[in-house]
mmCIF file of C-alpha atoms in Angstrom:
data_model
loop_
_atom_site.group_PDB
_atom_site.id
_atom_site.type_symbol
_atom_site.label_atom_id
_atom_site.label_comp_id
_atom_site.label_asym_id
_atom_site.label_seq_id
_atom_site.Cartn_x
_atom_site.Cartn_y
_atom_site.Cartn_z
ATOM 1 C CA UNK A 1236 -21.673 173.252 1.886
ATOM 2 C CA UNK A 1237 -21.940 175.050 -1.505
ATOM 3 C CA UNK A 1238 -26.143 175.095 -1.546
ATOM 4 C CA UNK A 1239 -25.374 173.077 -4.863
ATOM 5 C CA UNK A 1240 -27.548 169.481 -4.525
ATOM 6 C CA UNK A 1241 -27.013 166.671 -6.222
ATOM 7 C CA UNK A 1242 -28.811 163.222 -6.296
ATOM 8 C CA UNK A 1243 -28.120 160.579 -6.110
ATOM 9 C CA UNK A 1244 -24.788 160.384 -4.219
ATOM 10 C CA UNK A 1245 -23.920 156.584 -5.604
ATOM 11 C CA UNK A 1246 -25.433 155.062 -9.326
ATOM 12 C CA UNK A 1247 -24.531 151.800 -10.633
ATOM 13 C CA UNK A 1248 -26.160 150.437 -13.070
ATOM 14 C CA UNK A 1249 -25.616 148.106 -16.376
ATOM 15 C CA UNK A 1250 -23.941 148.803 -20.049
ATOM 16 C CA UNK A 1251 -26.754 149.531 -22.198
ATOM 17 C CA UNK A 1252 -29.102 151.311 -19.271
ATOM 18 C CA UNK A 1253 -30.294 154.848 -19.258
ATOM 19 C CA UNK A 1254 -29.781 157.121 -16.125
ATOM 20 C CA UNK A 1255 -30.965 160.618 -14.809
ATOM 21 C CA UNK A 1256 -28.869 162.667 -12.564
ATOM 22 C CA UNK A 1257 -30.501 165.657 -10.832
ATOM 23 C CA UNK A 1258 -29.186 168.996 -9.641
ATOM 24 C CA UNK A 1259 -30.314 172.030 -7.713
ATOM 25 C CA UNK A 1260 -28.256 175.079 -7.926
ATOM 26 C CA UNK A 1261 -27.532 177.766 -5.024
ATOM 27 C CA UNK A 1262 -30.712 179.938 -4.472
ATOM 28 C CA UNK A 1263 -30.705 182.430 -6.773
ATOM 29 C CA UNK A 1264 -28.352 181.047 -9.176
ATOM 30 C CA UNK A 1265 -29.764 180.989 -12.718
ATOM 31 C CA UNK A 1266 -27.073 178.844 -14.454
ATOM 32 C CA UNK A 1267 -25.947 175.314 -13.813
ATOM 33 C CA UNK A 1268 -23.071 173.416 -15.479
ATOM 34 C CA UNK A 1269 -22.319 169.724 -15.378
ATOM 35 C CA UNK A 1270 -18.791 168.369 -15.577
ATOM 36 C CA UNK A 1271 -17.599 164.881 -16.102
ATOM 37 C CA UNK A 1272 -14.475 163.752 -13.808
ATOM 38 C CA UNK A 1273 -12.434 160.562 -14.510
ATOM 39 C CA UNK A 1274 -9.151 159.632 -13.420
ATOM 40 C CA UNK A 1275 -7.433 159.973 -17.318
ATOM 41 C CA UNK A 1276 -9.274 162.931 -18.512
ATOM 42 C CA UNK A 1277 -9.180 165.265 -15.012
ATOM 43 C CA UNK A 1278 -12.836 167.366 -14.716
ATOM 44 C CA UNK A 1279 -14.204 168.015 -18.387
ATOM 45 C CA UNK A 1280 -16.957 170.824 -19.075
ATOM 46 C CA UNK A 1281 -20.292 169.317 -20.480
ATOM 47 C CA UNK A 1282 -22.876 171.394 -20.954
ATOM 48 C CA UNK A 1283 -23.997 175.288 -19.377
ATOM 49 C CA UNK A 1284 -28.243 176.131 -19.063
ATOM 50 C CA UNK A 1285 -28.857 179.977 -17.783
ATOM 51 C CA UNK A 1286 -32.011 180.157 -17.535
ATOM 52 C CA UNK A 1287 -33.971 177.100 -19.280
ATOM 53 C CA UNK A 1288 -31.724 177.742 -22.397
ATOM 54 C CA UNK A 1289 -28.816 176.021 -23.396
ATOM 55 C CA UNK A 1290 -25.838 178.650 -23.297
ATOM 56 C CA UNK A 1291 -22.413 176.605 -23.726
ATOM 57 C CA UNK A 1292 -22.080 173.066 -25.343
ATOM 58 C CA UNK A 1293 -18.356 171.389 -24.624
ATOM 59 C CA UNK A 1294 -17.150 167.523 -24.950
ATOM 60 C CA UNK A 1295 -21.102 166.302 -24.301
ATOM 61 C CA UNK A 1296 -21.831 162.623 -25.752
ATOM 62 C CA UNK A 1297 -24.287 162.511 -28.759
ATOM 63 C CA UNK A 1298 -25.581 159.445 -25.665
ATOM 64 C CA UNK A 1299 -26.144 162.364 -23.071
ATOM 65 C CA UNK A 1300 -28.318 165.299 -23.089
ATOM 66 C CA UNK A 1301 -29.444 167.740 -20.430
ATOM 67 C CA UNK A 1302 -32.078 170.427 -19.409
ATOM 68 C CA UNK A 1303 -32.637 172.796 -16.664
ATOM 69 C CA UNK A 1304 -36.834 173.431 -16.203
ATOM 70 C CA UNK A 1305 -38.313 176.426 -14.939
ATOM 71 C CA UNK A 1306 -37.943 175.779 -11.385
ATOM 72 C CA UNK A 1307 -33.758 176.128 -12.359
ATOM 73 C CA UNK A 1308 -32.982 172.357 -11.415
ATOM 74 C CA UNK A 1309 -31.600 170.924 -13.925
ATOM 75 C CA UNK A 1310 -30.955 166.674 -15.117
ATOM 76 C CA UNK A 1311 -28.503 164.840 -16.787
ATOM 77 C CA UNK A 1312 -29.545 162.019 -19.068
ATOM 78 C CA UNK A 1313 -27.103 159.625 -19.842
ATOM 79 C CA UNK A 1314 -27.958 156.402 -22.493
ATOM 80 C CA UNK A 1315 -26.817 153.413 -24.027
ATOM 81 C CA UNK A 1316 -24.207 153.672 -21.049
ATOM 82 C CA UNK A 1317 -21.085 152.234 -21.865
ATOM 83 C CA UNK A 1318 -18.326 151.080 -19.302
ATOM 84 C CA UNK A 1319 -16.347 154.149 -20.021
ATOM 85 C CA UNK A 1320 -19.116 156.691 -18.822
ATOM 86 C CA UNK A 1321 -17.851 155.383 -15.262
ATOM 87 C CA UNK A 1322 -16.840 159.107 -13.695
ATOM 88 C CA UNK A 1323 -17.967 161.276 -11.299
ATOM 89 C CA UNK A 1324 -20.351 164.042 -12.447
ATOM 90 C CA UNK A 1325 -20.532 167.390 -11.412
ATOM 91 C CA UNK A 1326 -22.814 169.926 -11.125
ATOM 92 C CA UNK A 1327 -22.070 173.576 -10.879
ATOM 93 C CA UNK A 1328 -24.318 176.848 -10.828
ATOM 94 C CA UNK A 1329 -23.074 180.544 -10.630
ATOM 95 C CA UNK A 1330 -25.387 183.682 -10.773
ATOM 96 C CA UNK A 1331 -25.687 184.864 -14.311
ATOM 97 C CA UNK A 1332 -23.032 182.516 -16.291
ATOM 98 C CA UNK A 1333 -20.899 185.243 -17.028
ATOM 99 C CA UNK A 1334 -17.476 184.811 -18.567
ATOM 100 C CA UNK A 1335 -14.857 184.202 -15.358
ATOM 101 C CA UNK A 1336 -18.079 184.135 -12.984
ATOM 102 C CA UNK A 1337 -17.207 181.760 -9.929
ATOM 103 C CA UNK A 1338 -18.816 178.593 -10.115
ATOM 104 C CA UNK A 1339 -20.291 176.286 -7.057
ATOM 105 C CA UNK A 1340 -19.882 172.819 -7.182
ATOM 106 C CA UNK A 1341 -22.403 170.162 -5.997
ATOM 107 C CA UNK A 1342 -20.963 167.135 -3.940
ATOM 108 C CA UNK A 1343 -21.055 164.808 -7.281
ATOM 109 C CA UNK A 1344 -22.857 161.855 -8.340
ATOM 110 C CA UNK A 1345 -20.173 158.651 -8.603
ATOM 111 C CA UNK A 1346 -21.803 156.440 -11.406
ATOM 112 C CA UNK A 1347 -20.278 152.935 -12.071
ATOM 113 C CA UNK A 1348 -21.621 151.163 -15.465
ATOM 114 C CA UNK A 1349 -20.788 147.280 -15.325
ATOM 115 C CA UNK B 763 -8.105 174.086 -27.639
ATOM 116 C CA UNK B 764 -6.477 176.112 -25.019
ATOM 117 C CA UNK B 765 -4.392 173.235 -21.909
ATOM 118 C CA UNK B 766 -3.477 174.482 -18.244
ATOM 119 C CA UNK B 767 -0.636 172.376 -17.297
ATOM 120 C CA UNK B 768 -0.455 172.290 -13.588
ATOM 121 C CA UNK B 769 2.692 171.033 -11.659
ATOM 122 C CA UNK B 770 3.920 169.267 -10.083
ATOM 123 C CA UNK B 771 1.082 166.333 -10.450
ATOM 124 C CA UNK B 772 2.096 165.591 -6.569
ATOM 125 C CA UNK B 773 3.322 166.322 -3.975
ATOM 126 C CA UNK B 774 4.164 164.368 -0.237
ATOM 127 C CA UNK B 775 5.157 167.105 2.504
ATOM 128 C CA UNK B 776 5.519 167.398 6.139
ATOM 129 C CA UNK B 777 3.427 168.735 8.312
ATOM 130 C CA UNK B 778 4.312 172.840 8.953
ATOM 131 C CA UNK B 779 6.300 173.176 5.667
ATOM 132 C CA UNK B 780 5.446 175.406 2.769
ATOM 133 C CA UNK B 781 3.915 174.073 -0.310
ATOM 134 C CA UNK B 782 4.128 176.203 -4.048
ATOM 135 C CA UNK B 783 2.233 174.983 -6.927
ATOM 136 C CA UNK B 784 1.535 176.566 -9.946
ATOM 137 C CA UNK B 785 -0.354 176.454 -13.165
ATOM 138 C CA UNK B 786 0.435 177.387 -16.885
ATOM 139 C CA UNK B 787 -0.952 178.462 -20.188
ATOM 140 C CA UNK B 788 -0.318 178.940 -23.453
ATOM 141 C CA UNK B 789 -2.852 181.571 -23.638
ATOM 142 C CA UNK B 790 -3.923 184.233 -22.284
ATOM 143 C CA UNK B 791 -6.171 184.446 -19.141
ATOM 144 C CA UNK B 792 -8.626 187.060 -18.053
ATOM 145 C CA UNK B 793 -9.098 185.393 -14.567
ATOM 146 C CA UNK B 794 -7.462 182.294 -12.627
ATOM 147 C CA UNK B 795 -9.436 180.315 -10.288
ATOM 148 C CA UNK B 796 -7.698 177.582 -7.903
ATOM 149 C CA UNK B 797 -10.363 175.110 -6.158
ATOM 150 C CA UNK B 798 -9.529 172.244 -3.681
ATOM 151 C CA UNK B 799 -11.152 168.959 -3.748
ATOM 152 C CA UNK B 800 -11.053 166.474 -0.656
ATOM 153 C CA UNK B 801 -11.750 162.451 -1.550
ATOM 154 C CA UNK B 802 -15.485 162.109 -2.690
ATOM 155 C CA UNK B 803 -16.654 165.806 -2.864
ATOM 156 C CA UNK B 804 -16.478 168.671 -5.338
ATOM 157 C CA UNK B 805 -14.001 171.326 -5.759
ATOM 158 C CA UNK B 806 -14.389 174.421 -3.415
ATOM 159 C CA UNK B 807 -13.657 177.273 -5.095
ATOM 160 C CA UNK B 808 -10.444 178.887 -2.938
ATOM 161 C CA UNK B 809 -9.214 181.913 -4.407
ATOM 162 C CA UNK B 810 -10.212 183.999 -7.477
ATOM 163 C CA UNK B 811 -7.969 186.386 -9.042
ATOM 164 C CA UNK B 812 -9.057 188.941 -12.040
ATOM 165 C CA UNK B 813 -5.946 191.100 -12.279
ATOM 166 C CA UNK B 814 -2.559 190.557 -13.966
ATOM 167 C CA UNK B 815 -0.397 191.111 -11.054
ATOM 168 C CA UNK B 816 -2.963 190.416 -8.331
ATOM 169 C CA UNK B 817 -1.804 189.113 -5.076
ATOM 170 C CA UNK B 818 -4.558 187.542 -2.766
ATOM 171 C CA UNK B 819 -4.426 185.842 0.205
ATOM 172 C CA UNK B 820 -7.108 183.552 2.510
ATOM 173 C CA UNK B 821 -5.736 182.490 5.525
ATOM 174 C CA UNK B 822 -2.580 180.561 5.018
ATOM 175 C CA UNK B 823 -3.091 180.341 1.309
ATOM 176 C CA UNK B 824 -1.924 182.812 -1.396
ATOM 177 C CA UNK B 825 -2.252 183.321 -4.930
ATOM 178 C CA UNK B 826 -0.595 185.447 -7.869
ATOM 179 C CA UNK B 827 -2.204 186.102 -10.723
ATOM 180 C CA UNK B 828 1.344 186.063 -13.643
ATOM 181 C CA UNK B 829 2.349 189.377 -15.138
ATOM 182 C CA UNK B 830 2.034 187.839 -18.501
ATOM 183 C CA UNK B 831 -1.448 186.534 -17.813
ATOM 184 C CA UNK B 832 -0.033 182.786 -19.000
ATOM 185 C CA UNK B 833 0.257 181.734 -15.410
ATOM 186 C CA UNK B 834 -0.521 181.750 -11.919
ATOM 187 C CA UNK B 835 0.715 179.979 -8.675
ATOM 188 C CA UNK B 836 -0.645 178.878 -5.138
ATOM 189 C CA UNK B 837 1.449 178.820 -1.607
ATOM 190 C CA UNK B 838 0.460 177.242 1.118
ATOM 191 C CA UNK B 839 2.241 178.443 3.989
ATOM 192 C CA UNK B 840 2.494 176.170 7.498
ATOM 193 C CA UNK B 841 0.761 173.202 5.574
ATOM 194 C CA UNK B 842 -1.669 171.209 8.176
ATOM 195 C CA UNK B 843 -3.161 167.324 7.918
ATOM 196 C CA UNK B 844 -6.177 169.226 6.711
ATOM 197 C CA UNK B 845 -4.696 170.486 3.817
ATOM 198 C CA UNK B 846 -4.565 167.217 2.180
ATOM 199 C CA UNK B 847 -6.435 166.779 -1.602
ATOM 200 C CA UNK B 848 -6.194 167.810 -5.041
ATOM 201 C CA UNK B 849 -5.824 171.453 -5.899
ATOM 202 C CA UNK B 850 -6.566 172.130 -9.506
ATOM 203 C CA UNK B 851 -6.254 175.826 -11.380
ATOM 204 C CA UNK B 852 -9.156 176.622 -14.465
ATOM 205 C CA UNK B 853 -9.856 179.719 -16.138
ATOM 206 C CA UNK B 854 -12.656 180.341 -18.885
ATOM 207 C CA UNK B 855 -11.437 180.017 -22.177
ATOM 208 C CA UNK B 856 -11.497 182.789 -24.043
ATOM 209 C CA UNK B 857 -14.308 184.650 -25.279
ATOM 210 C CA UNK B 858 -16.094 181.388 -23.215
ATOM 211 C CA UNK B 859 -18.192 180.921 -20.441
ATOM 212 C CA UNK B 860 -16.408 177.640 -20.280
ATOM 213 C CA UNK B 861 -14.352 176.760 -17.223
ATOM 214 C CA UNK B 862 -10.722 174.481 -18.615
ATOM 215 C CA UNK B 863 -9.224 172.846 -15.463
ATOM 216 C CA UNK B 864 -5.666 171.577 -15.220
ATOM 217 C CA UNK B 865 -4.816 168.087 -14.349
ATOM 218 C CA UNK B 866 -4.939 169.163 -10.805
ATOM 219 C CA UNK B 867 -2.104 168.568 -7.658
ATOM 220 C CA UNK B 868 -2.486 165.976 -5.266
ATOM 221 C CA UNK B 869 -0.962 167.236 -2.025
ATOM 222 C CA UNK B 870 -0.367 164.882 0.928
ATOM 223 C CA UNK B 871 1.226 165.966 4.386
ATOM 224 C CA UNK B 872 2.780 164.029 6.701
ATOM 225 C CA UNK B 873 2.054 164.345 10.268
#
């Protein structure tokens, strides 16, 4: 167990629909990162917050956006889902987001878009 | 934009034998991180190397950070059913807090 939560486990949900994924870091860690996994493209780096701030943008959708709120938790907002948004999603947190810092993973959220 | 290239892409092995995998770059990396994921979780962060040169070791597994800083490789030594999943190298790109991740290696052993 990494201390990195993630909900929900499972999403399915329609082409067109808007979702929210959610994810707590490890106590104590003040920056998350999501990731998006799919079989073709292997795990692709999304977005870093440290902090409440956006710190690191990477190959996010124009469609998806993401925050991390005072509390450090942070959500993923994917819309106008498509069927090729189907992936796993990651979340990740380390302590400061320093360059080469070890990151934690979360157990995932599998979303399937039909 | 900077690639790992991991190989091989899989692997099938019996149980006991010795597995080698390793990971590639074109550029240069300040640290190497290899992470194992089993079916349905996220990658667990294995061994960390920040050293050109660096030889670690945790438990049966052991990792060399390359000379040249372009590449890195993982040995698993008296492979168990356990050992099973995908194994995949990443390193921040440079002058990045951004992790890259190679394609990863899928390792199954054979009882």
């Amino acid at each position: 167990d990494s201390g990195v939560t993630q909900t929900p486990k499972h999403l399915i949900t329609a082409t067109g629909q808007r979702v929210t994924l959610r994810c707590s870091p490890r106590s104590g860690d003040l920056s998350v990162y999501w990731y998006q996994q799919s079989l073709d493209q292997g795990l692709q780096f999304l977005i870093q917050y440290y902090n409440g701030e956006e710190r690191a943008k990477g190959n996010i959708l124009e469609r998806f956006s993401a925050q991390q709120f005072p509390d450090l938790h942070s959500e993923l907002n994917l819309s106008s889902l498509e069927l090729g948004d189907s992936a796993l999603y990651f979340c990740a947190s380390s302590p400061s987001g320093g360059e080469g810092e070890t990151q934690y993973f979360g157990p995932g959220t599998r979303l399937l878009v039909l | 934009g900077q690639q790992l290239n991991q190989s091989p892409q899989s692997m099938f092995i019996q149980e006991g034998e010795d597995v080698s995998m390793n990971c590639t770059s074109s550029s240069i990396f300040n640290t190497w991180l290899w992470y194992k994921q089993d079916p349905g979780e996220g990658p667990v962060l294995l061994i960390a190397l920040y050293k050109a040169g660096e030889l670690t070791s945790n438990g049966r597994l052991t990792a060399q950070f390359g000379i040249t800083r372009k590449d890195s490789f993982l040995n698993i030594s008296a492979s168990i059913p356990s050992d099973v999943g995908i194994y995949f190298c990443a390193g921040p790109r440079a002058g990045s807090y951004q992790l890259t991740f190679g394609k990863g290696t899928k390792l199954s052993v054979i009882p």
